[in-house]
GROMACS .gro file of N, CA and C in nm:
model
  309
    1UNK      N    1   0.079  -0.114  -0.020
    1UNK     CA    2  -0.001   0.018   0.017
    1UNK      C    3   0.082   0.125  -0.016
    2UNK      N    4   0.040   0.193  -0.058
    2UNK     CA    5   0.129   0.353  -0.064
    2UNK      C    6   0.052   0.460  -0.009
    3UNK      N    7   0.119   0.549   0.086
    3UNK     CA    8   0.024   0.658   0.150
    3UNK      C    9   0.122   0.775   0.082
    4UNK      N   10   0.043   0.866   0.020
    4UNK     CA   11   0.063   0.970  -0.048
    4UNK      C   12   0.026   1.089   0.062
    5UNK      N   13   0.116   1.228   0.085
    5UNK     CA   14   0.067   1.288   0.165
    5UNK      C   15   0.070   1.438   0.060
    6UNK      N   16  -0.011   1.526   0.072
    6UNK     CA   17  -0.018   1.615  -0.025
    6UNK      C   18  -0.098   1.757   0.071
    7UNK      N   19  -0.054   1.848   0.041
    7UNK     CA   20  -0.073   1.985   0.101
    7UNK      C   21  -0.226   2.049   0.041
    8UNK      N   22  -0.292   2.055   0.122
    8UNK     CA   23  -0.414   2.126   0.104
    8UNK      C   24  -0.561   2.075   0.138
    9UNK      N   25  -0.678   2.094   0.102
    9UNK     CA   26  -0.783   2.063   0.180
    9UNK      C   27  -0.807   1.904   0.153
   10UNK      N   28  -0.802   1.808   0.258
   10UNK     CA   29  -0.827   1.662   0.266
   10UNK      C   30  -0.961   1.593   0.179
   11UNK      N   31  -1.077   1.676   0.194
   11UNK     CA   32  -1.166   1.684   0.172
   11UNK      C   33  -1.200   1.682   0.011
   12UNK      N   34  -1.105   1.753  -0.032
   12UNK     CA   35  -1.107   1.767  -0.213
   12UNK      C   36  -1.015   1.662  -0.278
   13UNK      N   37  -0.957   1.597  -0.185
   13UNK     CA   38  -0.874   1.485  -0.248
   13UNK      C   39  -0.933   1.359  -0.346
   14UNK      N   40  -0.855   1.345  -0.450
   14UNK     CA   41  -0.917   1.222  -0.529
   14UNK      C   42  -0.867   1.127  -0.470
   15UNK      N   43  -0.924   1.028  -0.402
   15UNK     CA   44  -0.875   0.914  -0.342
   15UNK      C   45  -0.995   0.800  -0.310
   16UNK      N   46  -0.977   0.667  -0.312
   16UNK     CA   47  -1.070   0.575  -0.273
   16UNK      C   48  -1.104   0.569  -0.116
   17UNK      N   49  -1.031   0.647  -0.027
   17UNK     CA   50  -1.078   0.646   0.079
   17UNK      C   51  -1.003   0.747   0.174
   18UNK      N   52  -1.102   0.780   0.295
   18UNK     CA   53  -1.028   0.886   0.374
   18UNK      C   54  -1.021   0.837   0.498
   19UNK      N   55  -0.955   0.887   0.592
   19UNK     CA   56  -0.944   0.846   0.735
   19UNK      C   57  -0.991   0.974   0.805
   20UNK      N   58  -1.071   0.932   0.886
   20UNK     CA   59  -1.116   1.034   0.980
   20UNK      C   60  -1.088   0.972   1.131
   21UNK      N   61  -1.049   1.095   1.214
   21UNK     CA   62  -1.009   1.055   1.379
   21UNK      C   63  -1.164   1.094   1.468
   22UNK      N   64  -1.155   0.995   1.569
   22UNK     CA   65  -1.280   0.990   1.648
   22UNK      C   66  -1.248   0.973   1.778
   23UNK      N   67  -1.306   1.008   1.905
   23UNK     CA   68  -1.279   0.945   2.029
   23UNK      C   69  -1.384   0.859   2.060
   24UNK      N   70  -1.354   0.691   2.062
   24UNK     CA   71  -1.426   0.619   2.049
   24UNK      C   72  -1.524   0.584   2.140
   25UNK      N   73  -1.510   0.674   2.253
   25UNK     CA   74  -1.626   0.609   2.341
   25UNK      C   75  -1.737   0.620   2.337
   26UNK      N   76  -1.783   0.718   2.212
   26UNK     CA   77  -1.918   0.741   2.220
   26UNK      C   78  -1.916   0.818   2.049
   27UNK      N   79  -2.086   0.790   2.000
   27UNK     CA   80  -2.116   0.900   1.881
   27UNK      C   81  -2.116   1.043   1.916
   28UNK      N   82  -2.033   1.142   1.805
   28UNK     CA   83  -2.042   1.254   1.811
   28UNK      C   84  -1.899   1.312   1.897
   29UNK      N   85  -1.796   1.245   1.930
   29UNK     CA   86  -1.665   1.298   1.976
   29UNK      C   87  -1.570   1.274   1.853
   30UNK      N   88  -1.564   1.374   1.744
   30UNK     CA   89  -1.491   1.335   1.624
   30UNK      C   90  -1.422   1.483   1.608
   31UNK      N   91  -1.283   1.422   1.556
   31UNK     CA   92  -1.191   1.535   1.507
   31UNK      C   93  -1.237   1.622   1.426
   32UNK      N   94  -1.168   1.732   1.414
   32UNK     CA   95  -1.194   1.850   1.293
   32UNK      C   96  -1.234   1.805   1.172
   33UNK      N   97  -1.163   1.699   1.112
   33UNK     CA   98  -1.176   1.666   0.986
   33UNK      C   99  -1.306   1.611   0.973
   34UNK      N  100  -1.346   1.540   1.071
   34UNK     CA  101  -1.469   1.458   1.028
   34UNK      C  102  -1.554   1.559   1.054
   35UNK      N  103  -1.543   1.660   1.152
   35UNK     CA  104  -1.666   1.738   1.159
   35UNK      C  105  -1.677   1.826   1.050
   36UNK      N  106  -1.558   1.862   1.011
   36UNK     CA  107  -1.582   1.926   0.810
   36UNK      C  108  -1.615   1.848   0.728
   37UNK      N  109  -1.636   1.702   0.735
   37UNK     CA  110  -1.663   1.588   0.672
   37UNK      C  111  -1.853   1.619   0.657
   38UNK      N  112  -1.896   1.601   0.800
   38UNK     CA  113  -1.998   1.571   0.818
   38UNK      C  114  -2.105   1.750   0.771
   39UNK      N  115  -2.020   1.849   0.774
   39UNK     CA  116  -2.063   1.987   0.727
   39UNK      C  117  -2.110   1.954   0.601
   40UNK      N  118  -1.992   1.873   0.520
   40UNK     CA  119  -1.997   1.931   0.375
   40UNK      C  120  -2.102   1.812   0.319
   41UNK      N  121  -2.111   1.666   0.413
   41UNK     CA  122  -2.173   1.566   0.305
   41UNK      C  123  -2.269   1.526   0.482
   42UNK      N  124  -2.356   1.595   0.528
   42UNK     CA  125  -2.410   1.557   0.638
   42UNK      C  126  -2.522   1.438   0.662
   43UNK      N  127  -2.560   1.430   0.522
   43UNK     CA  128  -2.651   1.282   0.524
   43UNK      C  129  -2.564   1.163   0.502
   44UNK      N  130  -2.452   1.187   0.433
   44UNK     CA  131  -2.350   1.088   0.392
   44UNK      C  132  -2.266   1.056   0.531
   45UNK      N  133  -2.251   1.154   0.613
   45UNK     CA  134  -2.193   1.137   0.734
   45UNK      C  135  -2.283   1.045   0.853
   46UNK      N  136  -2.390   1.066   0.877
   46UNK     CA  137  -2.483   1.019   0.963
   46UNK      C  138  -2.495   0.886   0.919
   47UNK      N  139  -2.521   0.821   0.799
   47UNK     CA  140  -2.534   0.709   0.774
   47UNK      C  141  -2.390   0.624   0.767
   48UNK      N  142  -2.274   0.659   0.744
   48UNK     CA  143  -2.127   0.612   0.742
   48UNK      C  144  -2.150   0.572   0.887
   49UNK      N  145  -2.160   0.703   0.996
   49UNK     CA  146  -2.102   0.706   1.148
   49UNK      C  147  -2.212   0.629   1.203
   50UNK      N  148  -2.307   0.612   1.160
   50UNK     CA  149  -2.410   0.513   1.232
   50UNK      C  150  -2.385   0.336   1.233
   51UNK      N  151  -2.244   0.350   1.157
   51UNK     CA  152  -2.222   0.195   1.124
   51UNK      C  153  -2.113   0.168   1.249
   52UNK      N  154  -2.073   0.263   1.296
   52UNK     CA  155  -1.949   0.232   1.384
   52UNK      C  156  -2.038   0.149   1.520
   53UNK      N  157  -1.973   0.072   1.520
   53UNK     CA  158  -1.987  -0.035   1.687
   53UNK      C  159  -1.951   0.053   1.765
   54UNK      N  160  -1.957   0.140   1.891
   54UNK     CA  161  -1.911   0.186   1.979
   54UNK      C  162  -1.928   0.094   2.100
   55UNK      N  163  -1.825   0.098   2.190
   55UNK     CA  164  -1.723   0.187   2.200
   55UNK      C  165  -1.609   0.128   2.101
   56UNK      N  166  -1.521   0.219   2.033
   56UNK     CA  167  -1.416   0.172   1.950
   56UNK      C  168  -1.320   0.214   2.024
   57UNK      N  169  -1.220   0.092   2.057
   57UNK     CA  170  -1.096   0.118   2.154
   57UNK      C  171  -0.986   0.221   2.121
   58UNK      N  172  -0.968   0.285   2.186
   58UNK     CA  173  -0.827   0.366   2.189
   58UNK      C  174  -0.721   0.284   2.092
   59UNK      N  175  -0.672   0.315   2.020
   59UNK     CA  176  -0.598   0.287   1.893
   59UNK      C  177  -0.632   0.181   1.795
   60UNK      N  178  -0.765   0.176   1.783
   60UNK     CA  179  -0.836   0.073   1.686
   60UNK      C  180  -0.890   0.141   1.570
   61UNK      N  181  -0.924   0.086   1.479
   61UNK     CA  182  -0.972   0.156   1.341
   61UNK      C  183  -1.063   0.085   1.295
   62UNK      N  184  -1.177   0.142   1.209
   62UNK     CA  185  -1.293   0.082   1.143
   62UNK      C  186  -1.286   0.098   1.019
   63UNK      N  187  -1.316   0.010   0.932
   63UNK     CA  188  -1.336   0.035   0.754
   63UNK      C  189  -1.486   0.037   0.738
   64UNK      N  190  -1.577   0.126   0.672
   64UNK     CA  191  -1.686   0.155   0.643
   64UNK      C  192  -1.724   0.177   0.496
   65UNK      N  193  -1.791   0.099   0.416
   65UNK     CA  194  -1.818   0.108   0.276
   65UNK      C  195  -1.903   0.243   0.276
   66UNK      N  196  -1.849   0.307   0.170
   66UNK     CA  197  -1.939   0.415   0.190
   66UNK      C  198  -2.030   0.450   0.034
   67UNK      N  199  -2.149   0.448   0.047
   67UNK     CA  200  -2.232   0.376  -0.054
   67UNK      C  201  -2.321   0.552  -0.060
   68UNK      N  202  -2.284   0.662  -0.081
   68UNK     CA  203  -2.323   0.775  -0.051
   68UNK      C  204  -2.306   0.852  -0.135
   69UNK      N  205  -2.345   1.014  -0.124
   69UNK     CA  206  -2.301   1.090  -0.229
   69UNK      C  207  -2.147   1.172  -0.184
   70UNK      N  208  -2.082   1.118  -0.094
   70UNK     CA  209  -1.979   1.152  -0.118
   70UNK      C  210  -1.879   1.039  -0.200
   71UNK      N  211  -1.750   1.176  -0.222
   71UNK     CA  212  -1.687   1.102  -0.311
   71UNK      C  213  -1.590   0.973  -0.278
   72UNK      N  214  -1.581   0.957  -0.191
   72UNK     CA  215  -1.482   0.844  -0.137
   72UNK      C  216  -1.569   0.702  -0.123
   73UNK      N  217  -1.502   0.603  -0.133
   73UNK     CA  218  -1.567   0.469  -0.162
   73UNK      C  219  -1.570   0.374  -0.039
   74UNK      N  220  -1.495   0.451   0.056
   74UNK     CA  221  -1.472   0.398   0.184
   74UNK      C  222  -1.429   0.540   0.286
   75UNK      N  223  -1.461   0.504   0.428
   75UNK     CA  224  -1.403   0.591   0.518
   75UNK      C  225  -1.357   0.509   0.613
   76UNK      N  226  -1.259   0.550   0.667
   76UNK     CA  227  -1.147   0.450   0.768
   76UNK      C  228  -1.207   0.561   0.898
   77UNK      N  229  -1.215   0.499   1.033
   77UNK     CA  230  -1.228   0.559   1.151
   77UNK      C  231  -1.163   0.549   1.228
   78UNK      N  232  -1.067   0.613   1.284
   78UNK     CA  233  -0.934   0.576   1.388
   78UNK      C  234  -0.953   0.640   1.500
   79UNK      N  235  -0.963   0.564   1.598
   79UNK     CA  236  -0.955   0.600   1.718
   79UNK      C  237  -0.866   0.660   1.771
   80UNK      N  238  -0.837   0.758   1.798
   80UNK     CA  239  -0.700   0.839   1.835
   80UNK      C  240  -0.744   0.917   1.923
   81UNK      N  241  -0.837   1.018   1.968
   81UNK     CA  242  -0.863   1.101   2.013
   81UNK      C  243  -0.900   1.037   2.135
   82UNK      N  244  -0.864   1.126   2.283
   82UNK     CA  245  -0.944   1.093   2.387
   82UNK      C  246  -0.955   1.230   2.479
   83UNK      N  247  -1.108   1.217   2.525
   83UNK     CA  248  -1.119   1.346   2.562
   83UNK      C  249  -1.104   1.347   2.702
   84UNK      N  250  -1.074   1.238   2.787
   84UNK     CA  251  -1.077   1.250   2.941
   84UNK      C  252  -0.943   1.187   2.999
   85UNK      N  253  -0.864   1.081   2.894
   85UNK     CA  254  -0.751   1.060   2.926
   85UNK      C  255  -0.634   1.164   2.916
   86UNK      N  256  -0.536   1.156   2.979
   86UNK     CA  257  -0.437   1.234   2.985
   86UNK      C  258  -0.292   1.160   2.923
   87UNK      N  259  -0.241   1.157   2.784
   87UNK     CA  260  -0.186   1.073   2.740
   87UNK      C  261  -0.033   1.126   2.732
   88UNK      N  262   0.108   1.048   2.717
   88UNK     CA  263   0.244   1.120   2.721
   88UNK      C  264   0.249   1.146   2.565
   89UNK      N  265   0.352   1.192   2.529
   89UNK     CA  266   0.375   1.188   2.393
   89UNK      C  267   0.422   1.046   2.338
   90UNK      N  268   0.458   0.980   2.448
   90UNK     CA  269   0.483   0.848   2.348
   90UNK      C  270   0.385   0.726   2.325
   91UNK      N  271   0.270   0.790   2.439
   91UNK     CA  272   0.196   0.718   2.437
   91UNK      C  273   0.088   0.761   2.340
   92UNK      N  274   0.049   0.898   2.292
   92UNK     CA  275   0.005   0.959   2.189
   92UNK      C  276   0.069   0.875   2.044
   93UNK      N  277   0.181   0.864   2.045
   93UNK     CA  278   0.216   0.806   1.921
   93UNK      C  279   0.196   0.682   1.870
   94UNK      N  280   0.220   0.599   2.026
   94UNK     CA  281   0.182   0.451   1.999
   94UNK      C  282   0.015   0.428   1.989
   95UNK      N  283  -0.042   0.532   2.035
   95UNK     CA  284  -0.209   0.489   1.994
   95UNK      C  285  -0.204   0.529   1.847
   96UNK      N  286  -0.151   0.644   1.790
   96UNK     CA  287  -0.188   0.650   1.653
   96UNK      C  288  -0.123   0.526   1.574
   97UNK      N  289  -0.019   0.493   1.608
   97UNK     CA  290   0.067   0.390   1.560
   97UNK      C  291  -0.020   0.266   1.507
   98UNK      N  292  -0.105   0.260   1.594
   98UNK     CA  293  -0.160   0.126   1.658
   98UNK      C  294  -0.294   0.155   1.551
   99UNK      N  295  -0.371   0.258   1.569
   99UNK     CA  296  -0.455   0.285   1.445
   99UNK      C  297  -0.423   0.263   1.302
  100UNK      N  298  -0.317   0.347   1.275
  100UNK     CA  299  -0.303   0.346   1.108
  100UNK      C  300  -0.224   0.219   1.058
  101UNK      N  301  -0.207   0.131   1.180
  101UNK     CA  302  -0.141  -0.015   1.124
  101UNK      C  303  -0.264  -0.092   1.107
  102UNK      N  304  -0.339  -0.072   1.176
  102UNK     CA  305  -0.489  -0.122   1.173
  102UNK      C  306  -0.559  -0.072   1.026
  103UNK      N  307  -0.571   0.032   1.027
  103UNK     CA  308  -0.619   0.113   0.920
  103UNK      C  309  -0.573   0.082   0.790
   0.00000   0.00000   0.00000
């Protein structure tokens, strides 16, 4: 698998899939890009996000097939955010690495 990094609006990317970060504790705790996705394609976001089985443990990821009006065939949700825990920089890197590896 090849990962390419571009500077720009990720929601305008021509890609098969998109990775969004969430706090997997419960629905509605997502990152800034996920919120921007929800504003641009509200119906698609609701349909896709409804398929996540919560709780999604920290460091885990889930792939949701997107048969919606958004341009992505699939959306990956990575549980890398946390609103209650305080993690060290090393723990944050470990959690992000685990979620990316699973994604």
